[in-house]
């Protein structure tokens, strides 16, 4: 393994640890601390989704370590486990969306909850599409690993949004932390420029599409289309 390859391999390991830290910190106030204090109660699907999400993060970390250790065969053998895990994250995430939206509607959240519901569905589909694309390009390691990195950046948006509980003084937290979440892509771009001297097209096209989707969510979450879609999917009349 040459020096450039070692640097790239270590970068994905560092990113994987960073992702795990973001998830642990972000969900600390809404899940881990209440759970430790015996104040957390939710349907089983919430626990299942949490386990699957952290399972994905640990899987991403393990796969990065396997590549760094040049255990490529083991990495490929476990690939389909990751594909199944990602599918489970998507399915459970959609189920969480239905549960959380109906809970919030019952609490009087109204159209805000409906708009966020559509965003949750889009987030889960975005993650699923990026992982599916990574599977399709599994024989091109440069595209494959970048698509998986983008998928993980995308799926961590809810963890970033929960930083608003840790930093309540920040204005417009949904906008600010959405920007922070996608700004992680800049680290990957900077790494490409440092090591390769150019940005890989996967970051430009897939990364650009991911950011465009997230911007659309922010701008359209209160639109008539979003609310009409939410009512249709939730089975609301009118």
PDB file of C-alpha atoms in Angstrom:
ATOM      1  CA  UNK A   1       0.000   0.000   0.000  1.00  0.00           C
ATOM      2  CA  UNK A   2       1.557   3.301  -1.078  1.00  0.00           C
ATOM      3  CA  UNK A   3       1.580   6.439   1.062  1.00  0.00           C
ATOM      4  CA  UNK A   4      -1.335   8.047  -0.799  1.00  0.00           C
ATOM      5  CA  UNK A   5      -3.531   4.976  -0.353  1.00  0.00           C
ATOM      6  CA  UNK A   6      -2.692   4.795   3.357  1.00  0.00           C
ATOM      7  CA  UNK A   7      -3.674   8.435   3.813  1.00  0.00           C
ATOM      8  CA  UNK A   8      -6.993   7.871   2.032  1.00  0.00           C
ATOM      9  CA  UNK A   9      -7.720   4.735   4.074  1.00  0.00           C
ATOM     10  CA  UNK A  10      -7.037   6.483   7.373  1.00  0.00           C
ATOM     11  CA  UNK A  11      -9.269   9.380   6.332  1.00  0.00           C
ATOM     12  CA  UNK A  12     -12.319   7.118   6.112  1.00  0.00           C
ATOM     13  CA  UNK A  13     -11.504   5.669   9.531  1.00  0.00           C
ATOM     14  CA  UNK A  14     -11.291   9.153  11.037  1.00  0.00           C
ATOM     15  CA  UNK A  15     -14.579  10.090   9.387  1.00  0.00           C
ATOM     16  CA  UNK A  16     -16.233   6.936  10.712  1.00  0.00           C
ATOM     17  CA  UNK A  17     -15.194   7.765  14.273  1.00  0.00           C
ATOM     18  CA  UNK A  18     -16.411  11.321  13.733  1.00  0.00           C
ATOM     19  CA  UNK A  19     -19.795  10.070  12.531  1.00  0.00           C
ATOM     20  CA  UNK A  20     -20.125   7.895  15.607  1.00  0.00           C
ATOM     21  CA  UNK A  21     -19.265  10.828  17.878  1.00  0.00           C
ATOM     22  CA  UNK A  22     -21.883  13.020  16.170  1.00  0.00           C
ATOM     23  CA  UNK A  23     -24.574  10.385  16.640  1.00  0.00           C
ATOM     24  CA  UNK A  24     -23.696   9.761  20.297  1.00  0.00           C
ATOM     25  CA  UNK A  25     -23.636  13.482  21.060  1.00  0.00           C
ATOM     26  CA  UNK A  26     -26.694  14.427  19.051  1.00  0.00           C
ATOM     27  CA  UNK A  27     -28.923  11.731  20.501  1.00  0.00           C
ATOM     28  CA  UNK A  28     -27.567  12.120  24.040  1.00  0.00           C
ATOM     29  CA  UNK A  29     -30.277  14.543  25.187  1.00  0.00           C
ATOM     30  CA  UNK A  30     -33.229  12.868  23.471  1.00  0.00           C
ATOM     31  CA  UNK A  31     -32.330   9.209  23.878  1.00  0.00           C
ATOM     32  CA  UNK A  32     -29.264   8.154  25.852  1.00  0.00           C
ATOM     33  CA  UNK A  33     -29.614  10.374  28.917  1.00  0.00           C
ATOM     34  CA  UNK A  34     -33.406   9.915  29.250  1.00  0.00           C
ATOM     35  CA  UNK A  35     -32.908   6.177  28.774  1.00  0.00           C
ATOM     36  CA  UNK A  36     -30.234   6.047  31.500  1.00  0.00           C
ATOM     37  CA  UNK A  37     -32.494   8.038  33.824  1.00  0.00           C
ATOM     38  CA  UNK A  38     -35.494   5.804  33.194  1.00  0.00           C
ATOM     39  CA  UNK A  39     -37.435   8.641  31.549  1.00  0.00           C
ATOM     40  CA  UNK A  40     -37.504   7.327  27.985  1.00  0.00           C
ATOM     41  CA  UNK A  41     -40.532   5.439  26.704  1.00  0.00           C
ATOM     42  CA  UNK A  42     -41.265   4.682  23.061  1.00  0.00           C
ATOM     43  CA  UNK A  43     -42.562   1.884  20.818  1.00  0.00           C
ATOM     44  CA  UNK A  44     -40.225  -0.951  19.933  1.00  0.00           C
ATOM     45  CA  UNK A  45     -39.634   0.472  16.449  1.00  0.00           C
ATOM     46  CA  UNK A  46     -37.762   3.426  17.976  1.00  0.00           C
ATOM     47  CA  UNK A  47     -35.302   1.094  19.717  1.00  0.00           C
ATOM     48  CA  UNK A  48     -35.002  -1.057  16.612  1.00  0.00           C
ATOM     49  CA  UNK A  49     -34.221   1.937  14.421  1.00  0.00           C
ATOM     50  CA  UNK A  50     -31.663   3.202  16.932  1.00  0.00           C
ATOM     51  CA  UNK A  51     -29.922  -0.164  17.006  1.00  0.00           C
ATOM     52  CA  UNK A  52     -29.911  -0.365  13.213  1.00  0.00           C
ATOM     53  CA  UNK A  53     -28.595   3.170  12.782  1.00  0.00           C
ATOM     54  CA  UNK A  54     -25.726   2.660  15.202  1.00  0.00           C
ATOM     55  CA  UNK A  55     -25.190  -0.740  13.627  1.00  0.00           C
ATOM     56  CA  UNK A  56     -24.681   1.028  10.295  1.00  0.00           C
ATOM     57  CA  UNK A  57     -22.181   3.456  11.818  1.00  0.00           C
ATOM     58  CA  UNK A  58     -20.228   0.618  13.427  1.00  0.00           C
ATOM     59  CA  UNK A  59     -20.375  -1.349  10.185  1.00  0.00           C
ATOM     60  CA  UNK A  60     -18.995   1.642   8.265  1.00  0.00           C
ATOM     61  CA  UNK A  61     -16.182   1.911  10.812  1.00  0.00           C
ATOM     62  CA  UNK A  62     -15.388  -1.804  10.627  1.00  0.00           C
ATOM     63  CA  UNK A  63     -15.319  -1.773   6.824  1.00  0.00           C
ATOM     64  CA  UNK A  64     -12.957   1.204   6.846  1.00  0.00           C
ATOM     65  CA  UNK A  65     -10.631  -0.643   9.213  1.00  0.00           C
ATOM     66  CA  UNK A  66     -10.720  -3.755   7.016  1.00  0.00           C
ATOM     67  CA  UNK A  67      -9.666  -1.735   3.976  1.00  0.00           C
ATOM     68  CA  UNK A  68      -6.899  -0.020   5.934  1.00  0.00           C
ATOM     69  CA  UNK A  69      -5.676  -3.456   7.037  1.00  0.00           C
ATOM     70  CA  UNK A  70      -5.811  -4.648   3.383  1.00  0.00           C
ATOM     71  CA  UNK A  71      -8.392  -7.299   4.227  1.00  0.00           C
ATOM     72  CA  UNK A  72     -10.272  -6.607   1.024  1.00  0.00           C
ATOM     73  CA  UNK A  73     -11.744 -10.108   0.743  1.00  0.00           C
ATOM     74  CA  UNK A  74     -13.338  -9.832   4.187  1.00  0.00           C
ATOM     75  CA  UNK A  75     -14.573  -6.364   3.328  1.00  0.00           C
ATOM     76  CA  UNK A  76     -16.311  -7.657   0.208  1.00  0.00           C
ATOM     77  CA  UNK A  77     -17.739 -10.697   1.964  1.00  0.00           C
ATOM     78  CA  UNK A  78     -19.457  -8.432   4.473  1.00  0.00           C
ATOM     79  CA  UNK A  79     -20.741  -6.040   1.821  1.00  0.00           C
ATOM     80  CA  UNK A  80     -24.132  -7.673   1.450  1.00  0.00           C
ATOM     81  CA  UNK A  81     -24.594  -7.544   5.219  1.00  0.00           C
ATOM     82  CA  UNK A  82     -24.217  -3.784   4.914  1.00  0.00           C
ATOM     83  CA  UNK A  83     -26.739  -3.648   2.071  1.00  0.00           C
ATOM     84  CA  UNK A  84     -29.280  -5.512   4.189  1.00  0.00           C
ATOM     85  CA  UNK A  85     -28.535  -3.300   7.172  1.00  0.00           C
ATOM     86  CA  UNK A  86     -29.042  -0.164   5.081  1.00  0.00           C
ATOM     87  CA  UNK A  87     -32.397  -1.475   3.809  1.00  0.00           C
ATOM     88  CA  UNK A  88     -33.464  -2.121   7.399  1.00  0.00           C
ATOM     89  CA  UNK A  89     -32.438   1.420   8.375  1.00  0.00           C
ATOM     90  CA  UNK A  90     -34.633   2.810   5.589  1.00  0.00           C
ATOM     91  CA  UNK A  91     -37.663   0.686   6.492  1.00  0.00           C
ATOM     92  CA  UNK A  92     -37.418   1.383  10.208  1.00  0.00           C
ATOM     93  CA  UNK A  93     -36.752   5.081   9.535  1.00  0.00           C
ATOM     94  CA  UNK A  94     -39.953   5.360   7.517  1.00  0.00           C
ATOM     95  CA  UNK A  95     -41.832   3.605  10.320  1.00  0.00           C
ATOM     96  CA  UNK A  96     -40.357   6.136  12.782  1.00  0.00           C
ATOM     97  CA  UNK A  97     -41.574   8.922  10.497  1.00  0.00           C
ATOM     98  CA  UNK A  98     -45.158   7.679  10.690  1.00  0.00           C
ATOM     99  CA  UNK A  99     -44.993   7.207  14.459  1.00  0.00           C
ATOM    100  CA  UNK A 100     -43.365  10.569  15.232  1.00  0.00           C
ATOM    101  CA  UNK A 101     -45.653  12.508  12.889  1.00  0.00           C
ATOM    102  CA  UNK A 102     -48.855  11.038  14.318  1.00  0.00           C
ATOM    103  CA  UNK A 103     -47.539  11.703  17.829  1.00  0.00           C
ATOM    104  CA  UNK A 104     -46.682  15.304  16.972  1.00  0.00           C
ATOM    105  CA  UNK A 105     -49.999  15.884  15.204  1.00  0.00           C
ATOM    106  CA  UNK A 106     -51.807  14.660  18.317  1.00  0.00           C
ATOM    107  CA  UNK A 107     -49.748  17.185  20.317  1.00  0.00           C
ATOM    108  CA  UNK A 108     -50.853  20.016  18.015  1.00  0.00           C
ATOM    109  CA  UNK A 109     -47.778  20.410  15.793  1.00  0.00           C
ATOM    110  CA  UNK A 110     -49.979  20.676  12.707  1.00  0.00           C
ATOM    111  CA  UNK A 111     -48.471  21.463   9.321  1.00  0.00           C
ATOM    112  CA  UNK A 112     -44.927  21.669  10.681  1.00  0.00           C
ATOM    113  CA  UNK A 113     -45.137  17.970  11.576  1.00  0.00           C
ATOM    114  CA  UNK A 114     -46.600  17.154   8.164  1.00  0.00           C
ATOM    115  CA  UNK A 115     -43.827  18.980   6.348  1.00  0.00           C
ATOM    116  CA  UNK A 116     -41.155  17.268   8.424  1.00  0.00           C
ATOM    117  CA  UNK A 117     -42.783  13.903   7.746  1.00  0.00           C
ATOM    118  CA  UNK A 118     -42.212  14.300   4.000  1.00  0.00           C
ATOM    119  CA  UNK A 119     -38.631  15.343   4.742  1.00  0.00           C
ATOM    120  CA  UNK A 120     -38.085  12.189   6.805  1.00  0.00           C
ATOM    121  CA  UNK A 121     -39.282  10.035   3.918  1.00  0.00           C
ATOM    122  CA  UNK A 122     -37.013  11.877   1.485  1.00  0.00           C
ATOM    123  CA  UNK A 123     -34.053  11.526   3.871  1.00  0.00           C
ATOM    124  CA  UNK A 124     -34.544   7.779   4.136  1.00  0.00           C
ATOM    125  CA  UNK A 125     -34.925   7.399   0.371  1.00  0.00           C
ATOM    126  CA  UNK A 126     -31.815   9.521  -0.219  1.00  0.00           C
ATOM    127  CA  UNK A 127     -29.797   7.295   2.094  1.00  0.00           C
ATOM    128  CA  UNK A 128     -31.182   4.186   0.418  1.00  0.00           C
ATOM    129  CA  UNK A 129     -30.454   5.448  -3.092  1.00  0.00           C
ATOM    130  CA  UNK A 130     -26.868   6.379  -2.196  1.00  0.00           C
ATOM    131  CA  UNK A 131     -26.218   2.957  -0.663  1.00  0.00           C
ATOM    132  CA  UNK A 132     -27.845   1.221  -3.630  1.00  0.00           C
ATOM    133  CA  UNK A 133     -25.634   3.240  -5.984  1.00  0.00           C
ATOM    134  CA  UNK A 134     -22.588   2.256  -3.916  1.00  0.00           C
ATOM    135  CA  UNK A 135     -23.574  -1.407  -4.314  1.00  0.00           C
ATOM    136  CA  UNK A 136     -23.911  -0.933  -8.070  1.00  0.00           C
ATOM    137  CA  UNK A 137     -20.422   0.595  -8.214  1.00  0.00           C
ATOM    138  CA  UNK A 138     -18.874  -1.878  -5.767  1.00  0.00           C
ATOM    139  CA  UNK A 139     -16.239  -2.865  -8.326  1.00  0.00           C
ATOM    140  CA  UNK A 140     -15.027   0.738  -8.577  1.00  0.00           C
ATOM    141  CA  UNK A 141     -13.638   1.365  -5.108  1.00  0.00           C
ATOM    142  CA  UNK A 142     -13.114   5.101  -5.622  1.00  0.00           C
ATOM    143  CA  UNK A 143     -16.800   5.700  -6.419  1.00  0.00           C
ATOM    144  CA  UNK A 144     -18.034   3.022  -4.018  1.00  0.00           C
ATOM    145  CA  UNK A 145     -16.432   4.388  -0.858  1.00  0.00           C
ATOM    146  CA  UNK A 146     -17.388   7.979  -1.628  1.00  0.00           C
ATOM    147  CA  UNK A 147     -21.036   7.080  -2.161  1.00  0.00           C
ATOM    148  CA  UNK A 148     -21.059   5.267   1.180  1.00  0.00           C
ATOM    149  CA  UNK A 149     -19.486   8.289   2.839  1.00  0.00           C
ATOM    150  CA  UNK A 150     -22.190  10.508   1.342  1.00  0.00           C
ATOM    151  CA  UNK A 151     -24.906   8.105   2.472  1.00  0.00           C
ATOM    152  CA  UNK A 152     -23.615   8.257   6.028  1.00  0.00           C
ATOM    153  CA  UNK A 153     -23.359  12.051   5.960  1.00  0.00           C
ATOM    154  CA  UNK A 154     -26.972  12.177   4.803  1.00  0.00           C
ATOM    155  CA  UNK A 155     -28.385   9.761   7.365  1.00  0.00           C
ATOM    156  CA  UNK A 156     -26.808  11.704  10.237  1.00  0.00           C
ATOM    157  CA  UNK A 157     -28.890  14.838   9.617  1.00  0.00           C
ATOM    158  CA  UNK A 158     -31.329  13.977  12.475  1.00  0.00           C
ATOM    159  CA  UNK A 159     -28.414  13.659  14.902  1.00  0.00           C
ATOM    160  CA  UNK A 160     -27.107  17.072  13.877  1.00  0.00           C
ATOM    161  CA  UNK A 161     -30.559  18.636  14.260  1.00  0.00           C
ATOM    162  CA  UNK A 162     -30.663  17.422  17.861  1.00  0.00           C
ATOM    163  CA  UNK A 163     -27.647  19.570  18.639  1.00  0.00           C
ATOM    164  CA  UNK A 164     -30.237  22.330  19.034  1.00  0.00           C
ATOM    165  CA  UNK A 165     -30.978  20.910  22.482  1.00  0.00           C
ATOM    166  CA  UNK A 166     -27.318  21.291  23.442  1.00  0.00           C
ATOM    167  CA  UNK A 167     -27.002  24.757  21.868  1.00  0.00           C
ATOM    168  CA  UNK A 168     -30.430  26.363  22.368  1.00  0.00           C
ATOM    169  CA  UNK A 169     -29.143  29.909  21.823  1.00  0.00           C
ATOM    170  CA  UNK A 170     -28.424  29.291  18.143  1.00  0.00           C
ATOM    171  CA  UNK A 171     -31.105  30.986  15.995  1.00  0.00           C
ATOM    172  CA  UNK A 172     -32.924  29.076  13.246  1.00  0.00           C
ATOM    173  CA  UNK A 173     -31.470  25.724  14.368  1.00  0.00           C
ATOM    174  CA  UNK A 174     -33.051  23.663  11.585  1.00  0.00           C
ATOM    175  CA  UNK A 175     -31.330  25.810   8.978  1.00  0.00           C
ATOM    176  CA  UNK A 176     -28.033  26.133  10.830  1.00  0.00           C
ATOM    177  CA  UNK A 177     -27.580  22.456  11.683  1.00  0.00           C
ATOM    178  CA  UNK A 178     -28.762  21.333   8.248  1.00  0.00           C
ATOM    179  CA  UNK A 179     -25.969  23.449   6.786  1.00  0.00           C
ATOM    180  CA  UNK A 180     -23.481  22.031   9.297  1.00  0.00           C
ATOM    181  CA  UNK A 181     -24.549  18.468   8.457  1.00  0.00           C
ATOM    182  CA  UNK A 182     -23.926  18.912   4.731  1.00  0.00           C
ATOM    183  CA  UNK A 183     -20.748  20.920   5.327  1.00  0.00           C
ATOM    184  CA  UNK A 184     -19.036  17.654   6.266  1.00  0.00           C
ATOM    185  CA  UNK A 185     -18.876  17.086   2.513  1.00  0.00           C
ATOM    186  CA  UNK A 186     -16.344  19.934   2.398  1.00  0.00           C
ATOM    187  CA  UNK A 187     -13.950  17.856   4.508  1.00  0.00           C
ATOM    188  CA  UNK A 188     -14.114  15.061   1.950  1.00  0.00           C
ATOM    189  CA  UNK A 189     -13.591  17.508  -0.890  1.00  0.00           C
ATOM    190  CA  UNK A 190     -10.611  19.058   0.909  1.00  0.00           C
ATOM    191  CA  UNK A 191      -9.135  15.595   1.414  1.00  0.00           C
ATOM    192  CA  UNK A 192      -9.448  14.855  -2.300  1.00  0.00           C
ATOM    193  CA  UNK A 193      -7.746  18.129  -3.179  1.00  0.00           C
ATOM    194  CA  UNK A 194      -4.951  17.458  -0.703  1.00  0.00           C
ATOM    195  CA  UNK A 195      -4.270  13.866  -1.718  1.00  0.00           C
ATOM    196  CA  UNK A 196      -5.408  13.671  -5.353  1.00  0.00           C
ATOM    197  CA  UNK A 197      -5.132  17.294  -6.443  1.00  0.00           C
ATOM    198  CA  UNK A 198      -8.708  17.227  -7.763  1.00  0.00           C
ATOM    199  CA  UNK A 199     -12.223  16.456  -6.570  1.00  0.00           C
ATOM    200  CA  UNK A 200     -13.686  13.080  -7.479  1.00  0.00           C
ATOM    201  CA  UNK A 201     -16.823  13.369  -9.685  1.00  0.00           C
ATOM    202  CA  UNK A 202     -18.829  11.339  -7.143  1.00  0.00           C
ATOM    203  CA  UNK A 203     -18.603  14.240  -4.715  1.00  0.00           C
ATOM    204  CA  UNK A 204     -19.585  16.722  -7.409  1.00  0.00           C
ATOM    205  CA  UNK A 205     -22.570  14.841  -8.821  1.00  0.00           C
ATOM    206  CA  UNK A 206     -23.863  12.644  -6.003  1.00  0.00           C
ATOM    207  CA  UNK A 207     -22.763  15.072  -3.306  1.00  0.00           C
ATOM    208  CA  UNK A 208     -24.253  17.998  -5.200  1.00  0.00           C
ATOM    209  CA  UNK A 209     -27.524  16.114  -5.633  1.00  0.00           C
ATOM    210  CA  UNK A 210     -27.599  15.296  -1.910  1.00  0.00           C
ATOM    211  CA  UNK A 211     -27.145  18.952  -0.977  1.00  0.00           C
ATOM    212  CA  UNK A 212     -29.789  19.997  -3.523  1.00  0.00           C
ATOM    213  CA  UNK A 213     -32.260  17.561  -1.981  1.00  0.00           C
ATOM    214  CA  UNK A 214     -31.603  18.943   1.497  1.00  0.00           C
ATOM    215  CA  UNK A 215     -31.971  22.552   0.333  1.00  0.00           C
ATOM    216  CA  UNK A 216     -35.251  21.643  -1.348  1.00  0.00           C
ATOM    217  CA  UNK A 217     -36.479  20.117   1.911  1.00  0.00           C
ATOM    218  CA  UNK A 218     -35.713  23.310   3.821  1.00  0.00           C
ATOM    219  CA  UNK A 219     -37.426  25.515   1.260  1.00  0.00           C
ATOM    220  CA  UNK A 220     -40.434  23.321   0.507  1.00  0.00           C
ATOM    221  CA  UNK A 221     -41.316  21.712   3.858  1.00  0.00           C
ATOM    222  CA  UNK A 222     -44.243  24.105   4.338  1.00  0.00           C
ATOM    223  CA  UNK A 223     -45.408  24.080   0.724  1.00  0.00           C
ATOM    224  CA  UNK A 224     -48.808  22.921  -0.453  1.00  0.00           C
ATOM    225  CA  UNK A 225     -47.229  19.979  -2.294  1.00  0.00           C
ATOM    226  CA  UNK A 226     -45.421  18.740   0.833  1.00  0.00           C
ATOM    227  CA  UNK A 227     -48.543  19.107   3.001  1.00  0.00           C
ATOM    228  CA  UNK A 228     -50.801  17.476   0.421  1.00  0.00           C
ATOM    229  CA  UNK A 229     -48.365  14.561   0.093  1.00  0.00           C
ATOM    230  CA  UNK A 230     -48.198  14.163   3.871  1.00  0.00           C
ATOM    231  CA  UNK A 231     -51.978  14.119   4.250  1.00  0.00           C
ATOM    232  CA  UNK A 232     -52.289  11.543   1.482  1.00  0.00           C
ATOM    233  CA  UNK A 233     -49.660   9.227   2.984  1.00  0.00           C
ATOM    234  CA  UNK A 234     -51.007   9.657   6.510  1.00  0.00           C
ATOM    235  CA  UNK A 235     -54.516   8.851   5.354  1.00  0.00           C
ATOM    236  CA  UNK A 236     -55.919  12.203   6.423  1.00  0.00           C
ATOM    237  CA  UNK A 237     -59.105  13.407   4.802  1.00  0.00           C
ATOM    238  CA  UNK A 238     -59.423  16.876   3.341  1.00  0.00           C
TER     239      UNK A 238
END
